[in-house]
mmCIF file of C-alpha atoms in Angstrom:
data_model
loop_
_atom_site.group_PDB
_atom_site.id
_atom_site.type_symbol
_atom_site.label_atom_id
_atom_site.label_comp_id
_atom_site.label_asym_id
_atom_site.label_seq_id
_atom_site.Cartn_x
_atom_site.Cartn_y
_atom_site.Cartn_z
ATOM 1 C CA UNK A 27 0.000 0.000 0.000
ATOM 2 C CA UNK A 28 1.171 3.503 -0.706
ATOM 3 C CA UNK A 29 0.791 6.542 1.510
ATOM 4 C CA UNK A 30 3.182 8.814 -0.357
ATOM 5 C CA UNK A 31 2.189 12.463 -0.570
ATOM 6 C CA UNK A 32 1.805 13.813 -4.101
ATOM 7 C CA UNK A 33 1.361 17.338 -5.405
ATOM 8 C CA UNK A 34 -1.048 16.786 -8.274
ATOM 9 C CA UNK A 35 -4.620 17.324 -7.042
ATOM 10 C CA UNK A 36 -7.495 15.664 -8.828
ATOM 11 C CA UNK A 37 -10.011 18.184 -10.164
ATOM 12 C CA UNK A 38 -12.996 15.907 -9.642
ATOM 13 C CA UNK A 39 -15.483 17.436 -7.213
ATOM 14 C CA UNK A 40 -16.243 13.998 -5.799
ATOM 15 C CA UNK A 41 -12.736 13.355 -4.506
ATOM 16 C CA UNK A 42 -11.656 15.014 -1.287
ATOM 17 C CA UNK A 43 -9.076 17.794 -1.811
ATOM 18 C CA UNK A 44 -6.865 16.125 0.812
ATOM 19 C CA UNK A 45 -6.271 13.166 -1.510
ATOM 20 C CA UNK A 46 -3.911 13.898 -4.383
ATOM 21 C CA UNK A 47 -3.983 11.390 -7.216
ATOM 22 C CA UNK A 48 -2.681 11.120 -10.792
ATOM 23 C CA UNK A 49 -4.978 11.743 -13.722
ATOM 24 C CA UNK A 50 -5.693 8.024 -14.205
ATOM 25 C CA UNK A 51 -7.769 8.066 -11.019
ATOM 26 C CA UNK A 52 -9.584 11.187 -12.169
ATOM 27 C CA UNK A 53 -10.367 9.408 -15.434
ATOM 28 C CA UNK A 54 -11.616 6.368 -13.544
ATOM 29 C CA UNK A 55 -14.087 8.478 -11.619
ATOM 30 C CA UNK A 56 -15.046 10.314 -14.784
ATOM 31 C CA UNK A 57 -16.073 6.990 -16.337
ATOM 32 C CA UNK A 58 -19.146 6.621 -14.205
ATOM 33 C CA UNK A 59 -17.801 6.146 -10.662
ATOM 34 C CA UNK A 60 -18.879 9.520 -9.307
ATOM 35 C CA UNK A 61 -22.381 8.457 -8.401
ATOM 36 C CA UNK A 62 -21.348 5.446 -6.339
ATOM 37 C CA UNK A 63 -18.569 7.420 -4.628
ATOM 38 C CA UNK A 64 -21.150 9.756 -3.086
ATOM 39 C CA UNK A 65 -22.450 6.925 -0.916
ATOM 40 C CA UNK A 66 -19.081 5.827 0.478
ATOM 41 C CA UNK A 67 -17.718 7.282 3.725
ATOM 42 C CA UNK A 68 -14.629 9.474 3.373
ATOM 43 C CA UNK A 69 -11.869 7.090 4.563
ATOM 44 C CA UNK A 70 -13.264 4.232 2.481
ATOM 45 C CA UNK A 71 -13.670 6.469 -0.572
ATOM 46 C CA UNK A 72 -10.013 7.445 -0.306
ATOM 47 C CA UNK A 73 -8.953 3.820 -0.006
ATOM 48 C CA UNK A 74 -11.038 2.787 -3.001
ATOM 49 C CA UNK A 75 -9.516 5.567 -5.055
ATOM 50 C CA UNK A 76 -6.099 4.406 -3.981
ATOM 51 C CA UNK A 77 -6.993 0.828 -4.856
ATOM 52 C CA UNK A 78 -7.711 1.798 -8.446
ATOM 53 C CA UNK A 79 -4.325 3.365 -8.944
ATOM 54 C CA UNK A 80 -2.397 0.834 -6.854
ATOM 55 C CA UNK A 81 -3.634 -2.049 -8.966
ATOM 56 C CA UNK A 82 -2.813 -0.287 -12.232
ATOM 57 C CA UNK A 83 0.539 1.256 -11.310
ATOM 58 C CA UNK A 84 2.314 -1.365 -9.193
ATOM 59 C CA UNK A 85 5.608 -0.456 -10.840
ATOM 60 C CA UNK A 86 5.343 3.303 -10.292
ATOM 61 C CA UNK A 87 8.404 4.587 -8.390
ATOM 62 C CA UNK A 88 7.802 5.823 -4.803
ATOM 63 C CA UNK A 89 8.187 9.474 -5.817
ATOM 64 C CA UNK A 90 5.080 9.132 -8.002
ATOM 65 C CA UNK A 91 3.028 6.875 -5.720
ATOM 66 C CA UNK A 92 -0.297 7.919 -4.262
ATOM 67 C CA UNK A 93 -1.702 7.823 -0.728
ATOM 68 C CA UNK A 94 -4.581 5.476 0.103
ATOM 69 C CA UNK A 95 -5.706 7.889 2.810
ATOM 70 C CA UNK A 96 -4.828 11.399 3.998
ATOM 71 C CA UNK A 97 -2.059 11.237 6.599
ATOM 72 C CA UNK A 98 -2.026 14.866 7.679
ATOM 73 C CA UNK A 99 0.937 17.093 8.403
ATOM 74 C CA UNK A 100 4.048 16.115 10.346
ATOM 75 C CA UNK A 101 3.465 16.968 14.005
ATOM 76 C CA UNK A 102 4.917 16.126 17.403
ATOM 77 C CA UNK A 103 3.365 13.086 19.049
ATOM 78 C CA UNK A 104 4.309 11.402 22.280
ATOM 79 C CA UNK A 105 6.280 12.817 25.192
ATOM 80 C CA UNK A 106 9.736 14.317 25.437
ATOM 81 C CA UNK A 107 12.258 12.625 23.185
ATOM 82 C CA UNK A 108 14.639 10.147 24.840
ATOM 83 C CA UNK A 109 17.775 11.883 23.642
ATOM 84 C CA UNK A 110 21.167 10.375 24.363
ATOM 85 C CA UNK A 111 20.222 6.713 24.771
ATOM 86 C CA UNK A 112 22.838 4.180 23.793
ATOM 87 C CA UNK A 113 22.209 2.099 20.694
ATOM 88 C CA UNK A 114 21.740 -0.951 22.959
ATOM 89 C CA UNK A 115 19.077 0.849 24.982
ATOM 90 C CA UNK A 116 17.219 1.769 21.798
ATOM 91 C CA UNK A 117 17.483 -1.846 20.645
ATOM 92 C CA UNK A 118 15.907 -3.099 23.885
ATOM 93 C CA UNK A 119 12.991 -0.683 23.528
ATOM 94 C CA UNK A 120 12.452 -1.741 19.900
ATOM 95 C CA UNK A 121 12.534 -5.417 20.906
ATOM 96 C CA UNK A 122 9.671 -4.788 23.345
ATOM 97 C CA UNK A 123 7.752 -2.647 20.853
ATOM 98 C CA UNK A 124 7.968 -5.412 18.247
ATOM 99 C CA UNK A 125 7.359 -8.474 20.425
ATOM 100 C CA UNK A 126 4.929 -7.046 22.993
ATOM 101 C CA UNK A 127 3.625 -3.885 21.355
ATOM 102 C CA UNK A 128 3.352 -5.600 17.938
ATOM 103 C CA UNK A 129 3.728 -2.142 16.465
ATOM 104 C CA UNK A 130 3.792 -3.102 12.795
ATOM 105 C CA UNK A 131 0.136 -4.174 13.170
ATOM 106 C CA UNK A 132 -0.979 -1.973 16.087
ATOM 107 C CA UNK A 133 0.958 1.298 15.883
ATOM 108 C CA UNK A 134 1.935 0.849 19.560
ATOM 109 C CA UNK A 135 5.531 2.024 19.326
ATOM 110 C CA UNK A 136 7.584 4.145 21.698
ATOM 111 C CA UNK A 137 7.239 7.513 20.012
ATOM 112 C CA UNK A 138 9.968 9.066 22.152
ATOM 113 C CA UNK A 139 12.798 7.115 20.457
ATOM 114 C CA UNK A 140 11.837 8.220 16.918
ATOM 115 C CA UNK A 141 12.632 11.603 15.392
ATOM 116 C CA UNK A 142 9.473 13.499 14.431
ATOM 117 C CA UNK A 143 10.746 13.665 10.836
ATOM 118 C CA UNK A 144 11.816 10.011 10.752
ATOM 119 C CA UNK A 145 11.578 8.378 7.339
ATOM 120 C CA UNK A 146 9.800 5.012 7.042
ATOM 121 C CA UNK A 147 10.475 2.968 3.910
ATOM 122 C CA UNK A 148 9.179 -0.428 2.810
ATOM 123 C CA UNK A 149 8.750 -2.046 -0.630
ATOM 124 C CA UNK A 150 5.442 -0.268 -1.315
ATOM 125 C CA UNK A 151 5.624 2.795 0.866
ATOM 126 C CA UNK A 152 7.832 5.788 1.689
ATOM 127 C CA UNK A 153 6.589 8.123 4.425
ATOM 128 C CA UNK A 154 8.449 10.933 6.167
ATOM 129 C CA UNK A 155 6.987 11.869 9.526
ATOM 130 C CA UNK A 156 6.373 9.791 12.658
ATOM 131 C CA UNK A 157 2.834 11.124 13.026
ATOM 132 C CA UNK A 158 2.033 10.148 9.430
ATOM 133 C CA UNK A 159 3.440 6.659 9.916
ATOM 134 C CA UNK A 160 1.430 6.058 13.079
ATOM 135 C CA UNK A 161 -1.710 7.246 11.264
ATOM 136 C CA UNK A 162 -0.976 4.821 8.436
ATOM 137 C CA UNK A 163 -0.520 1.915 10.835
ATOM 138 C CA UNK A 164 -3.876 2.713 12.412
ATOM 139 C CA UNK A 165 -5.602 2.281 9.051
ATOM 140 C CA UNK A 166 -4.086 -1.040 8.049
ATOM 141 C CA UNK A 167 -4.053 -4.233 10.122
ATOM 142 C CA UNK A 168 -6.723 -5.496 12.490
ATOM 143 C CA UNK A 169 -4.659 -6.192 15.633
ATOM 144 C CA UNK A 170 -7.126 -8.837 16.788
ATOM 145 C CA UNK A 171 -6.360 -10.913 13.677
ATOM 146 C CA UNK A 172 -2.762 -9.932 12.918
ATOM 147 C CA UNK A 173 0.577 -10.637 14.529
ATOM 148 C CA UNK A 174 4.288 -9.843 14.500
ATOM 149 C CA UNK A 175 6.672 -12.634 15.499
ATOM 150 C CA UNK A 176 10.116 -11.215 16.306
ATOM 151 C CA UNK A 177 12.835 -13.673 15.263
ATOM 152 C CA UNK A 178 15.814 -11.603 16.372
ATOM 153 C CA UNK A 179 17.174 -8.099 16.866
ATOM 154 C CA UNK A 180 20.775 -6.956 17.168
ATOM 155 C CA UNK A 181 23.073 -3.942 17.041
ATOM 156 C CA UNK A 182 25.225 -3.882 13.907
ATOM 157 C CA UNK A 183 27.015 -0.550 14.280
ATOM 158 C CA UNK A 184 27.358 2.601 16.326
ATOM 159 C CA UNK A 185 24.086 3.891 14.896
ATOM 160 C CA UNK A 186 22.381 0.860 13.323
ATOM 161 C CA UNK A 187 20.047 -1.864 14.561
ATOM 162 C CA UNK A 188 18.549 -4.682 12.502
ATOM 163 C CA UNK A 189 15.675 -7.044 13.226
ATOM 164 C CA UNK A 190 14.030 -10.000 11.521
ATOM 165 C CA UNK A 191 10.414 -10.939 11.939
ATOM 166 C CA UNK A 192 7.408 -12.793 10.535
ATOM 167 C CA UNK A 193 4.104 -10.973 10.165
ATOM 168 C CA UNK A 194 0.701 -11.198 8.534
ATOM 169 C CA UNK A 195 -2.991 -10.912 9.238
ATOM 170 C CA UNK A 196 -6.272 -9.315 8.186
ATOM 171 C CA UNK A 197 -6.700 -5.679 7.258
ATOM 172 C CA UNK A 198 -9.364 -3.622 9.021
ATOM 173 C CA UNK A 199 -12.866 -4.180 7.655
ATOM 174 C CA UNK A 200 -13.737 -0.539 8.389
ATOM 175 C CA UNK A 201 -11.412 0.532 5.590
ATOM 176 C CA UNK A 202 -11.158 -2.727 3.622
ATOM 177 C CA UNK A 203 -14.690 -4.187 3.546
ATOM 178 C CA UNK A 204 -13.583 -7.027 1.249
ATOM 179 C CA UNK A 205 -11.651 -8.477 4.256
ATOM 180 C CA UNK A 206 -8.196 -8.993 2.710
ATOM 181 C CA UNK A 207 -5.899 -11.508 4.385
ATOM 182 C CA UNK A 208 -2.139 -10.996 4.169
ATOM 183 C CA UNK A 209 -0.426 -14.381 4.407
ATOM 184 C CA UNK A 210 2.574 -14.768 6.687
ATOM 185 C CA UNK A 211 5.724 -13.224 5.217
ATOM 186 C CA UNK A 212 9.261 -12.681 6.471
ATOM 187 C CA UNK A 213 10.533 -9.156 7.018
ATOM 188 C CA UNK A 214 13.868 -7.507 7.696
ATOM 189 C CA UNK A 215 14.096 -4.008 9.155
ATOM 190 C CA UNK A 216 17.082 -1.724 9.634
ATOM 191 C CA UNK A 217 17.027 1.279 11.951
ATOM 192 C CA UNK A 218 19.484 4.170 11.619
ATOM 193 C CA UNK A 219 19.968 6.577 14.530
ATOM 194 C CA UNK A 220 20.858 10.250 14.269
ATOM 195 C CA UNK A 221 23.389 12.214 16.339
ATOM 196 C CA UNK A 222 20.850 12.529 19.186
ATOM 197 C CA UNK A 223 20.336 8.787 19.362
ATOM 198 C CA UNK A 224 16.835 8.991 17.846
ATOM 199 C CA UNK A 225 15.717 6.759 14.994
ATOM 200 C CA UNK A 226 15.950 8.794 11.793
ATOM 201 C CA UNK A 227 15.339 5.998 9.266
ATOM 202 C CA UNK A 228 13.393 2.744 9.348
ATOM 203 C CA UNK A 229 13.863 0.665 6.206
ATOM 204 C CA UNK A 230 12.098 -2.661 5.643
ATOM 205 C CA UNK A 231 12.414 -5.435 3.071
ATOM 206 C CA UNK A 232 10.003 -8.336 2.671
ATOM 207 C CA UNK A 233 10.085 -11.899 1.402
ATOM 208 C CA UNK A 234 7.156 -11.044 -0.900
ATOM 209 C CA UNK A 235 7.235 -8.673 -3.849
ATOM 210 C CA UNK A 236 5.438 -5.298 -3.893
ATOM 211 C CA UNK A 237 3.060 -6.682 -6.521
ATOM 212 C CA UNK A 238 2.159 -9.675 -4.367
ATOM 213 C CA UNK A 239 1.612 -7.426 -1.348
ATOM 214 C CA UNK A 240 -0.801 -5.273 -3.356
ATOM 215 C CA UNK A 241 -2.533 -8.331 -4.823
ATOM 216 C CA UNK A 242 -3.246 -9.705 -1.348
ATOM 217 C CA UNK A 243 -4.380 -6.285 -0.146
ATOM 218 C CA UNK A 244 -7.130 -6.171 -2.763
ATOM 219 C CA UNK A 245 -8.106 -9.870 -2.812
ATOM 220 C CA UNK A 246 -11.460 -10.484 -1.072
ATOM 221 C CA UNK A 247 -11.964 -13.295 1.438
ATOM 222 C CA UNK A 248 -15.121 -14.839 2.856
ATOM 223 C CA UNK A 249 -16.135 -17.243 5.586
ATOM 224 C CA UNK A 250 -14.703 -17.497 9.103
ATOM 225 C CA UNK A 251 -11.374 -15.779 9.677
ATOM 226 C CA UNK A 252 -8.349 -17.975 10.404
ATOM 227 C CA UNK A 253 -5.194 -16.901 12.254
ATOM 228 C CA UNK A 254 -2.122 -16.249 10.139
ATOM 229 C CA UNK A 255 0.274 -16.838 13.038
ATOM 230 C CA UNK A 256 -0.815 -18.857 16.064
ATOM 231 C CA UNK A 257 0.968 -19.371 19.396
ATOM 232 C CA UNK A 258 0.406 -21.965 22.127
ATOM 233 C CA UNK A 259 0.378 -21.396 25.867
ATOM 234 C CA UNK A 260 4.132 -21.966 26.053
ATOM 235 C CA UNK A 261 4.733 -19.190 23.532
ATOM 236 C CA UNK A 262 5.707 -21.428 20.627
ATOM 237 C CA UNK A 263 4.400 -19.889 17.403
ATOM 238 C CA UNK A 264 3.700 -21.285 13.945
ATOM 239 C CA UNK A 265 2.281 -20.137 10.615
ATOM 240 C CA UNK A 266 0.508 -23.489 10.222
ATOM 241 C CA UNK A 267 -2.826 -22.385 11.636
ATOM 242 C CA UNK A 268 -5.299 -23.775 9.117
ATOM 243 C CA UNK A 269 -6.390 -22.690 5.640
ATOM 244 C CA UNK A 270 -7.004 -19.131 4.496
ATOM 245 C CA UNK A 271 -10.519 -17.776 4.767
#
C-alpha cells in the first residue's frame, strides 16, 4: 500500500481535496464512478480511489506513488524525546515494541525514540513523519487478527540496529470491507539513529514482492477468519494455523 504524498490534485469534485492522485484516477471516476462514490464514507472512498491506482501502477516509483488515505501534516506526538540513549538501549525498547507492542500491526511504538521527521520505507511505501506513519498503521491491520513474530534483533554498528520478523494478518474491515488476508511473510528491518540517538530511518524489506503485497491487499476473502500466526500457551508460534478464509 502507498501513503506517499503527491502534489497533483485531482479536479474531480467527488474526490476530497486532501487526496492527491494522478490523472488516471480522475479518469476512472469520470467513467461513471462519481455516483457510487457519493455513498461511500470518506476514509473508504479514499482507499477505493487508492486501490484503483495501486492495482494499475504497481511499478510506479515511490516518488510518483499515491496515498490510500490522507495522513495529515508532520506533528509532534508522544512525550519528550529520549535523547542520548545508547544504541543498545534503543534496541531493547524496539525489541519490546515489536514483540509485545506488535507495532507493525498496532501502531503501539515508543514515540519518544523516533525523530518526528523520521523516514519510514518499505517495498510499497515511503513516508516521512512519525505522526504520518502512526496514522498509516492505524488504518491497516486489524490487531485482533494480525501478529508480528520477532525472530531476532541486534546492534550492527554505532548507529544501526537490525531485526528480523514474521508478520501477517487481516486488514481492518472498516477501511477494507472485502476483508483482505495478508499471508505470513518474512521481514527484515534496519534502523538508523541520528546524532541525538533517535531513529531517523526505518527501512524494511520483505520476502514477498510489492506486486504480491498489493494483490493480497485487494483480494477479497469470505467465511470465518483464520489466524495467520498462532501461538500456544508456552509461547511457541507457527504459521501453520489452518487454511485461508
